[in-house]
Amino acid sequence: KNKLCDWIQQGPNWALFNTFPRDSKAVMYGTYKITLKDKNETELYNAIYNADRRSIKKSINNNVVIKKGVDCLNDCLTIINGTAIEADLQLLTLTEINLLLLYLKDNLKIYVSYKDNVPQTASIFLGNIYSTFAYYAGSTNRAFRGSNVYLYWKAIVDAKNNNCDYFDFVGARINPDPGSKIERIQRFKEHFGSELVKGYLWKMNISVIKYHIYSALIRLWFFLKRKKYDGDIIDQEIKRLEL
């Protein structure tokens, strides 16, 4: 009403709303969450799909090791950015990580799985007493089968031991295209016994002209970088649902 800003962009995909403003663009979105507070470790483990429990046991029997903390930061960044390059996503910089370490301190959790001292998979989590959130993740092309499942299981156990109420895998599209990479990723999350929680992502234009200028500049930047611009998640979901 008072036009205090020109537009409101989509928030991060873990910030789900129960509703959305009139005249905004909105899509239904979700996240996979495990409730930790009313389950013990045995119950959490038994909720995992049989095949993934076998993968955890296989990793343990084959001496896969999960290391944590800033000592494995370089390996973590190498794996995550290698995955980002393949997916044509923005790279995670050391500057960004250092800022997260500065402001979040012990709430930033760094995990890397190793087989014979060779890094396999990596994840970065943000955690507090309310929840642990899966923030970044990646894996090498030939990661030991089961090493990533084992890494996430260790993170879930740590979250439980730190008295977190929830473990949040962060981000889930509703009814992804069958056979797509997104569907496979979401099945991975579901196999830990997590629940799909639904909400909304939204954005709102207030100054339409200024927003279109901004959008044009973003598209120009991507064009100069020779990258494909698909818009934010809201744009992608609207386009997908229209097909």
mmCIF file of C-alpha atoms in Angstrom:
data_model
loop_
_atom_site.group_PDB
_atom_site.id
_atom_site.type_symbol
_atom_site.label_atom_id
_atom_site.label_comp_id
_atom_site.label_asym_id
_atom_site.label_seq_id
_atom_site.Cartn_x
_atom_site.Cartn_y
_atom_site.Cartn_z
ATOM 1 C CA LYS A 1 0.000 0.000 0.000
ATOM 2 C CA ASN A 2 2.798 2.432 0.892
ATOM 3 C CA LYS A 3 5.123 1.148 -1.878
ATOM 4 C CA LEU A 4 8.095 0.796 0.427
ATOM 5 C CA CYS A 5 9.827 -1.493 -2.092
ATOM 6 C CA ASP A 6 9.652 -2.238 -5.818
ATOM 7 C CA TRP A 7 9.113 -5.980 -5.576
ATOM 8 C CA ILE A 8 9.327 -8.909 -3.174
ATOM 9 C CA GLN A 9 11.415 -11.765 -4.523
ATOM 10 C CA GLN A 10 10.916 -15.432 -3.773
ATOM 11 C CA GLY A 11 12.333 -16.364 -0.410
ATOM 12 C CA PRO A 12 14.643 -19.362 0.086
ATOM 13 C CA ASN A 13 12.984 -22.676 -0.698
ATOM 14 C CA TRP A 14 12.957 -23.772 2.959
ATOM 15 C CA ALA A 15 10.831 -20.744 3.926
ATOM 16 C CA LEU A 16 7.357 -22.152 3.271
ATOM 17 C CA PHE A 17 4.224 -20.103 3.920
ATOM 18 C CA ASN A 18 0.782 -21.385 4.855
ATOM 19 C CA THR A 19 -0.797 -18.738 2.644
ATOM 20 C CA PHE A 20 0.212 -15.980 0.202
ATOM 21 C CA PRO A 21 -0.804 -12.370 -0.514
ATOM 22 C CA ARG A 22 -3.483 -11.416 -2.978
ATOM 23 C CA ASP A 23 -2.055 -10.380 -6.385
ATOM 24 C CA SER A 24 1.167 -12.296 -5.813
ATOM 25 C CA LYS A 25 2.575 -15.139 -7.890
ATOM 26 C CA ALA A 26 2.583 -18.311 -5.830
ATOM 27 C CA VAL A 27 3.126 -22.049 -6.235
ATOM 28 C CA MET A 28 2.710 -24.955 -3.884
ATOM 29 C CA TYR A 29 6.040 -26.303 -2.670
ATOM 30 C CA GLY A 30 7.209 -28.657 0.026
ATOM 31 C CA THR A 31 9.987 -30.051 2.145
ATOM 32 C CA TYR A 32 10.735 -33.496 3.538
ATOM 33 C CA LYS A 33 11.043 -33.503 7.338
ATOM 34 C CA ILE A 34 11.757 -36.113 9.976
ATOM 35 C CA THR A 35 10.287 -35.571 13.425
ATOM 36 C CA LEU A 36 13.064 -36.403 15.886
ATOM 37 C CA LYS A 37 11.665 -35.288 19.217
ATOM 38 C CA ASP A 38 9.293 -38.203 19.782
ATOM 39 C CA LYS A 39 11.485 -41.030 18.391
ATOM 40 C CA ASN A 40 14.576 -42.812 19.631
ATOM 41 C CA GLU A 41 17.518 -43.795 17.420
ATOM 42 C CA THR A 42 16.240 -47.333 16.859
ATOM 43 C CA GLU A 43 12.855 -46.062 15.690
ATOM 44 C CA LEU A 44 14.518 -43.574 13.334
ATOM 45 C CA TYR A 45 16.708 -46.308 11.885
ATOM 46 C CA ASN A 46 13.816 -48.733 11.416
ATOM 47 C CA ALA A 47 11.886 -46.052 9.498
ATOM 48 C CA ILE A 48 14.542 -46.064 6.754
ATOM 49 C CA TYR A 49 13.825 -48.168 3.663
ATOM 50 C CA ASN A 50 15.376 -51.663 3.757
ATOM 51 C CA ALA A 51 17.628 -51.030 0.753
ATOM 52 C CA ASP A 52 19.048 -47.905 2.357
ATOM 53 C CA ARG A 53 19.637 -49.681 5.675
ATOM 54 C CA ARG A 54 21.607 -52.262 3.721
ATOM 55 C CA SER A 55 23.607 -49.429 2.138
ATOM 56 C CA ILE A 56 24.440 -48.056 5.590
ATOM 57 C CA LYS A 57 25.606 -51.495 6.762
ATOM 58 C CA LYS A 58 27.618 -51.952 3.557
ATOM 59 C CA SER A 59 29.350 -48.605 4.115
ATOM 60 C CA ILE A 60 30.222 -49.539 7.695
ATOM 61 C CA ASN A 61 31.504 -52.979 6.673
ATOM 62 C CA ASN A 62 33.644 -51.412 3.929
ATOM 63 C CA ASN A 63 35.217 -48.893 6.308
ATOM 64 C CA VAL A 64 33.546 -45.761 4.959
ATOM 65 C CA VAL A 65 34.401 -42.975 7.403
ATOM 66 C CA ILE A 66 32.377 -39.808 8.043
ATOM 67 C CA LYS A 67 34.500 -36.820 9.042
ATOM 68 C CA LYS A 68 33.090 -33.565 10.373
ATOM 69 C CA GLY A 69 34.198 -29.995 10.925
ATOM 70 C CA VAL A 70 36.342 -27.331 9.282
ATOM 71 C CA ASP A 71 39.282 -29.722 8.898
ATOM 72 C CA CYS A 72 37.517 -31.286 5.891
ATOM 73 C CA LEU A 73 36.212 -27.975 4.479
ATOM 74 C CA ASN A 74 38.414 -28.014 1.373
ATOM 75 C CA ASP A 75 37.305 -31.531 0.424
ATOM 76 C CA CYS A 76 33.704 -30.502 1.088
ATOM 77 C CA LEU A 77 33.927 -27.455 -1.192
ATOM 78 C CA THR A 78 35.627 -29.432 -3.954
ATOM 79 C CA ILE A 79 32.849 -32.031 -4.007
ATOM 80 C CA ILE A 80 29.949 -29.575 -3.725
ATOM 81 C CA ASN A 81 31.331 -27.273 -6.421
ATOM 82 C CA GLY A 82 32.093 -30.214 -8.699
ATOM 83 C CA THR A 83 28.429 -31.201 -8.459
ATOM 84 C CA ALA A 84 27.365 -27.581 -9.019
ATOM 85 C CA ILE A 85 29.460 -27.324 -12.199
ATOM 86 C CA GLU A 86 27.819 -30.445 -13.628
ATOM 87 C CA ALA A 87 24.363 -29.067 -12.809
ATOM 88 C CA ASP A 88 25.270 -25.572 -14.074
ATOM 89 C CA LEU A 89 24.545 -24.052 -10.661
ATOM 90 C CA GLN A 90 26.206 -21.188 -8.829
ATOM 91 C CA LEU A 91 29.413 -22.184 -7.058
ATOM 92 C CA LEU A 92 29.826 -22.015 -3.304
ATOM 93 C CA THR A 93 32.721 -19.669 -2.529
ATOM 94 C CA LEU A 94 35.153 -19.829 0.355
ATOM 95 C CA THR A 95 34.117 -16.260 1.214
ATOM 96 C CA GLU A 96 30.502 -17.354 1.690
ATOM 97 C CA ILE A 97 31.540 -20.293 3.848
ATOM 98 C CA ASN A 98 33.769 -18.094 5.991
ATOM 99 C CA LEU A 99 30.852 -15.698 6.547
ATOM 100 C CA LEU A 100 28.633 -18.611 7.570
ATOM 101 C CA LEU A 101 31.333 -19.827 9.958
ATOM 102 C CA LEU A 102 31.736 -16.327 11.363
ATOM 103 C CA TYR A 103 28.052 -15.710 12.034
ATOM 104 C CA LEU A 104 26.728 -19.228 12.641
ATOM 105 C CA LYS A 105 29.787 -20.742 14.329
ATOM 106 C CA ASP A 106 28.850 -24.163 15.762
ATOM 107 C CA ASN A 107 25.480 -24.091 13.996
ATOM 108 C CA LEU A 108 27.262 -24.796 10.689
ATOM 109 C CA LYS A 109 27.881 -28.529 10.272
ATOM 110 C CA ILE A 110 30.341 -29.828 7.643
ATOM 111 C CA TYR A 111 30.316 -33.539 6.734
ATOM 112 C CA VAL A 112 32.419 -35.535 4.253
ATOM 113 C CA SER A 113 32.393 -39.297 3.628
ATOM 114 C CA TYR A 114 35.688 -41.055 2.823
ATOM 115 C CA LYS A 115 36.552 -44.473 1.425
ATOM 116 C CA ASP A 116 40.222 -45.405 1.733
ATOM 117 C CA ASN A 117 40.910 -41.734 2.568
ATOM 118 C CA VAL A 118 39.356 -40.625 -0.743
ATOM 119 C CA PRO A 119 36.452 -38.136 -0.459
ATOM 120 C CA GLN A 120 33.147 -39.552 -1.733
ATOM 121 C CA THR A 121 30.239 -37.267 -0.777
ATOM 122 C CA ALA A 122 29.795 -34.045 1.180
ATOM 123 C CA SER A 123 27.055 -32.010 2.830
ATOM 124 C CA ILE A 124 26.710 -28.794 4.795
ATOM 125 C CA PHE A 125 23.941 -28.499 7.371
ATOM 126 C CA LEU A 126 22.600 -25.594 9.410
ATOM 127 C CA GLY A 127 21.376 -26.622 12.834
ATOM 128 C CA ASN A 128 19.834 -25.333 16.041
ATOM 129 C CA ILE A 129 17.637 -26.848 18.729
ATOM 130 C CA TYR A 130 14.581 -26.515 16.478
ATOM 131 C CA SER A 131 15.872 -28.234 13.354
ATOM 132 C CA THR A 132 18.833 -29.291 11.268
ATOM 133 C CA PHE A 133 18.571 -28.108 7.660
ATOM 134 C CA ALA A 134 20.365 -29.700 4.684
ATOM 135 C CA TYR A 135 21.934 -26.637 3.034
ATOM 136 C CA TYR A 136 24.424 -27.832 0.371
ATOM 137 C CA ALA A 137 25.297 -31.311 -0.921
ATOM 138 C CA GLY A 138 27.369 -33.038 -3.559
ATOM 139 C CA SER A 139 29.031 -36.291 -4.546
ATOM 140 C CA THR A 140 31.846 -37.461 -6.763
ATOM 141 C CA ASN A 141 31.054 -39.249 -10.020
ATOM 142 C CA ARG A 142 32.130 -42.618 -8.681
ATOM 143 C CA ALA A 143 31.183 -42.278 -5.036
ATOM 144 C CA PHE A 144 31.032 -45.537 -3.092
ATOM 145 C CA ARG A 145 27.464 -46.795 -3.214
ATOM 146 C CA GLY A 146 25.831 -46.084 0.117
ATOM 147 C CA SER A 147 28.351 -43.520 1.326
ATOM 148 C CA ASN A 148 25.853 -40.673 0.961
ATOM 149 C CA VAL A 149 23.090 -42.567 2.761
ATOM 150 C CA TYR A 150 25.541 -43.285 5.569
ATOM 151 C CA LEU A 151 26.555 -39.600 5.735
ATOM 152 C CA TYR A 152 22.946 -38.473 6.102
ATOM 153 C CA TRP A 153 22.244 -41.142 8.703
ATOM 154 C CA LYS A 154 25.161 -39.872 10.791
ATOM 155 C CA ALA A 155 23.835 -36.299 10.431
ATOM 156 C CA ILE A 156 20.364 -37.424 11.550
ATOM 157 C CA VAL A 157 21.811 -39.207 14.608
ATOM 158 C CA ASP A 158 23.861 -36.120 15.490
ATOM 159 C CA ALA A 159 20.772 -33.929 15.156
ATOM 160 C CA LYS A 160 18.882 -36.265 17.493
ATOM 161 C CA ASN A 161 21.754 -36.238 20.002
ATOM 162 C CA ASN A 162 21.818 -32.431 19.841
ATOM 163 C CA ASN A 163 18.128 -32.401 20.869
ATOM 164 C CA CYS A 164 16.842 -31.045 17.544
ATOM 165 C CA ASP A 165 13.106 -31.384 17.084
ATOM 166 C CA TYR A 166 13.307 -31.949 13.315
ATOM 167 C CA PHE A 167 15.643 -32.900 10.483
ATOM 168 C CA ASP A 168 14.738 -30.978 7.309
ATOM 169 C CA PHE A 169 16.007 -32.142 3.905
ATOM 170 C CA VAL A 170 14.968 -28.744 2.442
ATOM 171 C CA GLY A 171 13.044 -28.265 -0.769
ATOM 172 C CA ALA A 172 10.620 -30.560 -2.604
ATOM 173 C CA ARG A 173 8.603 -29.955 -5.733
ATOM 174 C CA ILE A 174 5.052 -31.224 -5.705
ATOM 175 C CA ASN A 175 4.512 -34.094 -8.172
ATOM 176 C CA PRO A 176 7.864 -33.827 -9.999
ATOM 177 C CA ASP A 177 8.099 -35.196 -13.527
ATOM 178 C CA PRO A 178 8.316 -39.027 -13.421
ATOM 179 C CA GLY A 179 11.836 -40.298 -14.045
ATOM 180 C CA SER A 180 13.401 -36.851 -13.593
ATOM 181 C CA LYS A 181 16.522 -36.144 -11.544
ATOM 182 C CA ILE A 182 14.375 -34.120 -9.143
ATOM 183 C CA GLU A 183 12.106 -37.121 -8.548
ATOM 184 C CA ARG A 184 15.146 -39.327 -7.791
ATOM 185 C CA ILE A 185 16.505 -36.796 -5.311
ATOM 186 C CA GLN A 186 13.152 -36.565 -3.549
ATOM 187 C CA ARG A 187 12.874 -40.344 -3.339
ATOM 188 C CA PHE A 188 16.269 -40.333 -1.620
ATOM 189 C CA LYS A 189 14.841 -37.961 1.000
ATOM 190 C CA GLU A 190 11.606 -39.928 1.346
ATOM 191 C CA HIS A 191 13.483 -43.175 1.951
ATOM 192 C CA PHE A 192 14.651 -41.915 5.353
ATOM 193 C CA GLY A 193 11.085 -42.077 6.631
ATOM 194 C CA SER A 194 10.538 -38.349 6.190
ATOM 195 C CA GLU A 195 7.169 -36.661 5.720
ATOM 196 C CA LEU A 196 6.333 -34.306 2.866
ATOM 197 C CA VAL A 197 5.193 -30.992 4.374
ATOM 198 C CA LYS A 198 3.461 -28.663 1.920
ATOM 199 C CA GLY A 199 3.291 -24.878 1.805
ATOM 200 C CA TYR A 200 3.718 -22.002 -0.640
ATOM 201 C CA LEU A 201 6.495 -19.997 -2.241
ATOM 202 C CA TRP A 202 5.460 -16.569 -3.475
ATOM 203 C CA LYS A 203 6.716 -13.294 -4.918
ATOM 204 C CA MET A 204 5.034 -9.994 -5.696
ATOM 205 C CA ASN A 205 5.643 -7.142 -8.141
ATOM 206 C CA ILE A 206 4.885 -3.663 -6.869
ATOM 207 C CA SER A 207 6.655 -1.589 -9.509
ATOM 208 C CA VAL A 208 6.098 -3.660 -12.646
ATOM 209 C CA ILE A 209 8.332 -1.523 -14.863
ATOM 210 C CA LYS A 210 11.305 -1.640 -12.495
ATOM 211 C CA TYR A 211 10.909 -5.388 -12.049
ATOM 212 C CA HIS A 212 10.899 -5.976 -15.806
ATOM 213 C CA ILE A 213 14.061 -3.890 -16.161
ATOM 214 C CA TYR A 214 15.688 -5.951 -13.433
ATOM 215 C CA SER A 215 14.584 -9.211 -15.099
ATOM 216 C CA ALA A 216 15.965 -8.048 -18.447
ATOM 217 C CA LEU A 217 19.343 -7.277 -16.858
ATOM 218 C CA ILE A 218 19.433 -10.709 -15.197
ATOM 219 C CA ARG A 219 18.712 -12.386 -18.523
ATOM 220 C CA LEU A 220 21.415 -10.298 -20.194
ATOM 221 C CA TRP A 221 23.925 -11.332 -17.505
ATOM 222 C CA PHE A 222 23.135 -15.011 -18.050
ATOM 223 C CA PHE A 223 23.375 -14.546 -21.833
ATOM 224 C CA LEU A 224 26.835 -12.960 -21.532
ATOM 225 C CA LYS A 225 27.901 -15.845 -19.270
ATOM 226 C CA ARG A 226 26.517 -18.267 -21.878
ATOM 227 C CA LYS A 227 24.240 -19.845 -19.311
ATOM 228 C CA LYS A 228 20.598 -20.803 -19.534
ATOM 229 C CA TYR A 229 18.236 -18.736 -17.392
ATOM 230 C CA ASP A 230 15.213 -20.645 -16.104
ATOM 231 C CA GLY A 231 13.993 -18.095 -13.585
ATOM 232 C CA ASP A 232 13.361 -18.855 -9.931
ATOM 233 C CA ILE A 233 11.491 -21.902 -8.628
ATOM 234 C CA ILE A 234 8.161 -20.111 -8.951
ATOM 235 C CA ASP A 235 8.779 -19.360 -12.648
ATOM 236 C CA GLN A 236 9.931 -22.933 -13.252
ATOM 237 C CA GLU A 237 6.920 -24.494 -11.536
ATOM 238 C CA ILE A 238 4.407 -22.239 -13.312
ATOM 239 C CA LYS A 239 5.976 -23.091 -16.661
ATOM 240 C CA ARG A 240 6.076 -26.809 -15.858
ATOM 241 C CA LEU A 241 2.436 -26.902 -14.776
ATOM 242 C CA GLU A 242 1.380 -25.078 -17.955
ATOM 243 C CA LEU A 243 2.950 -27.709 -20.228
#
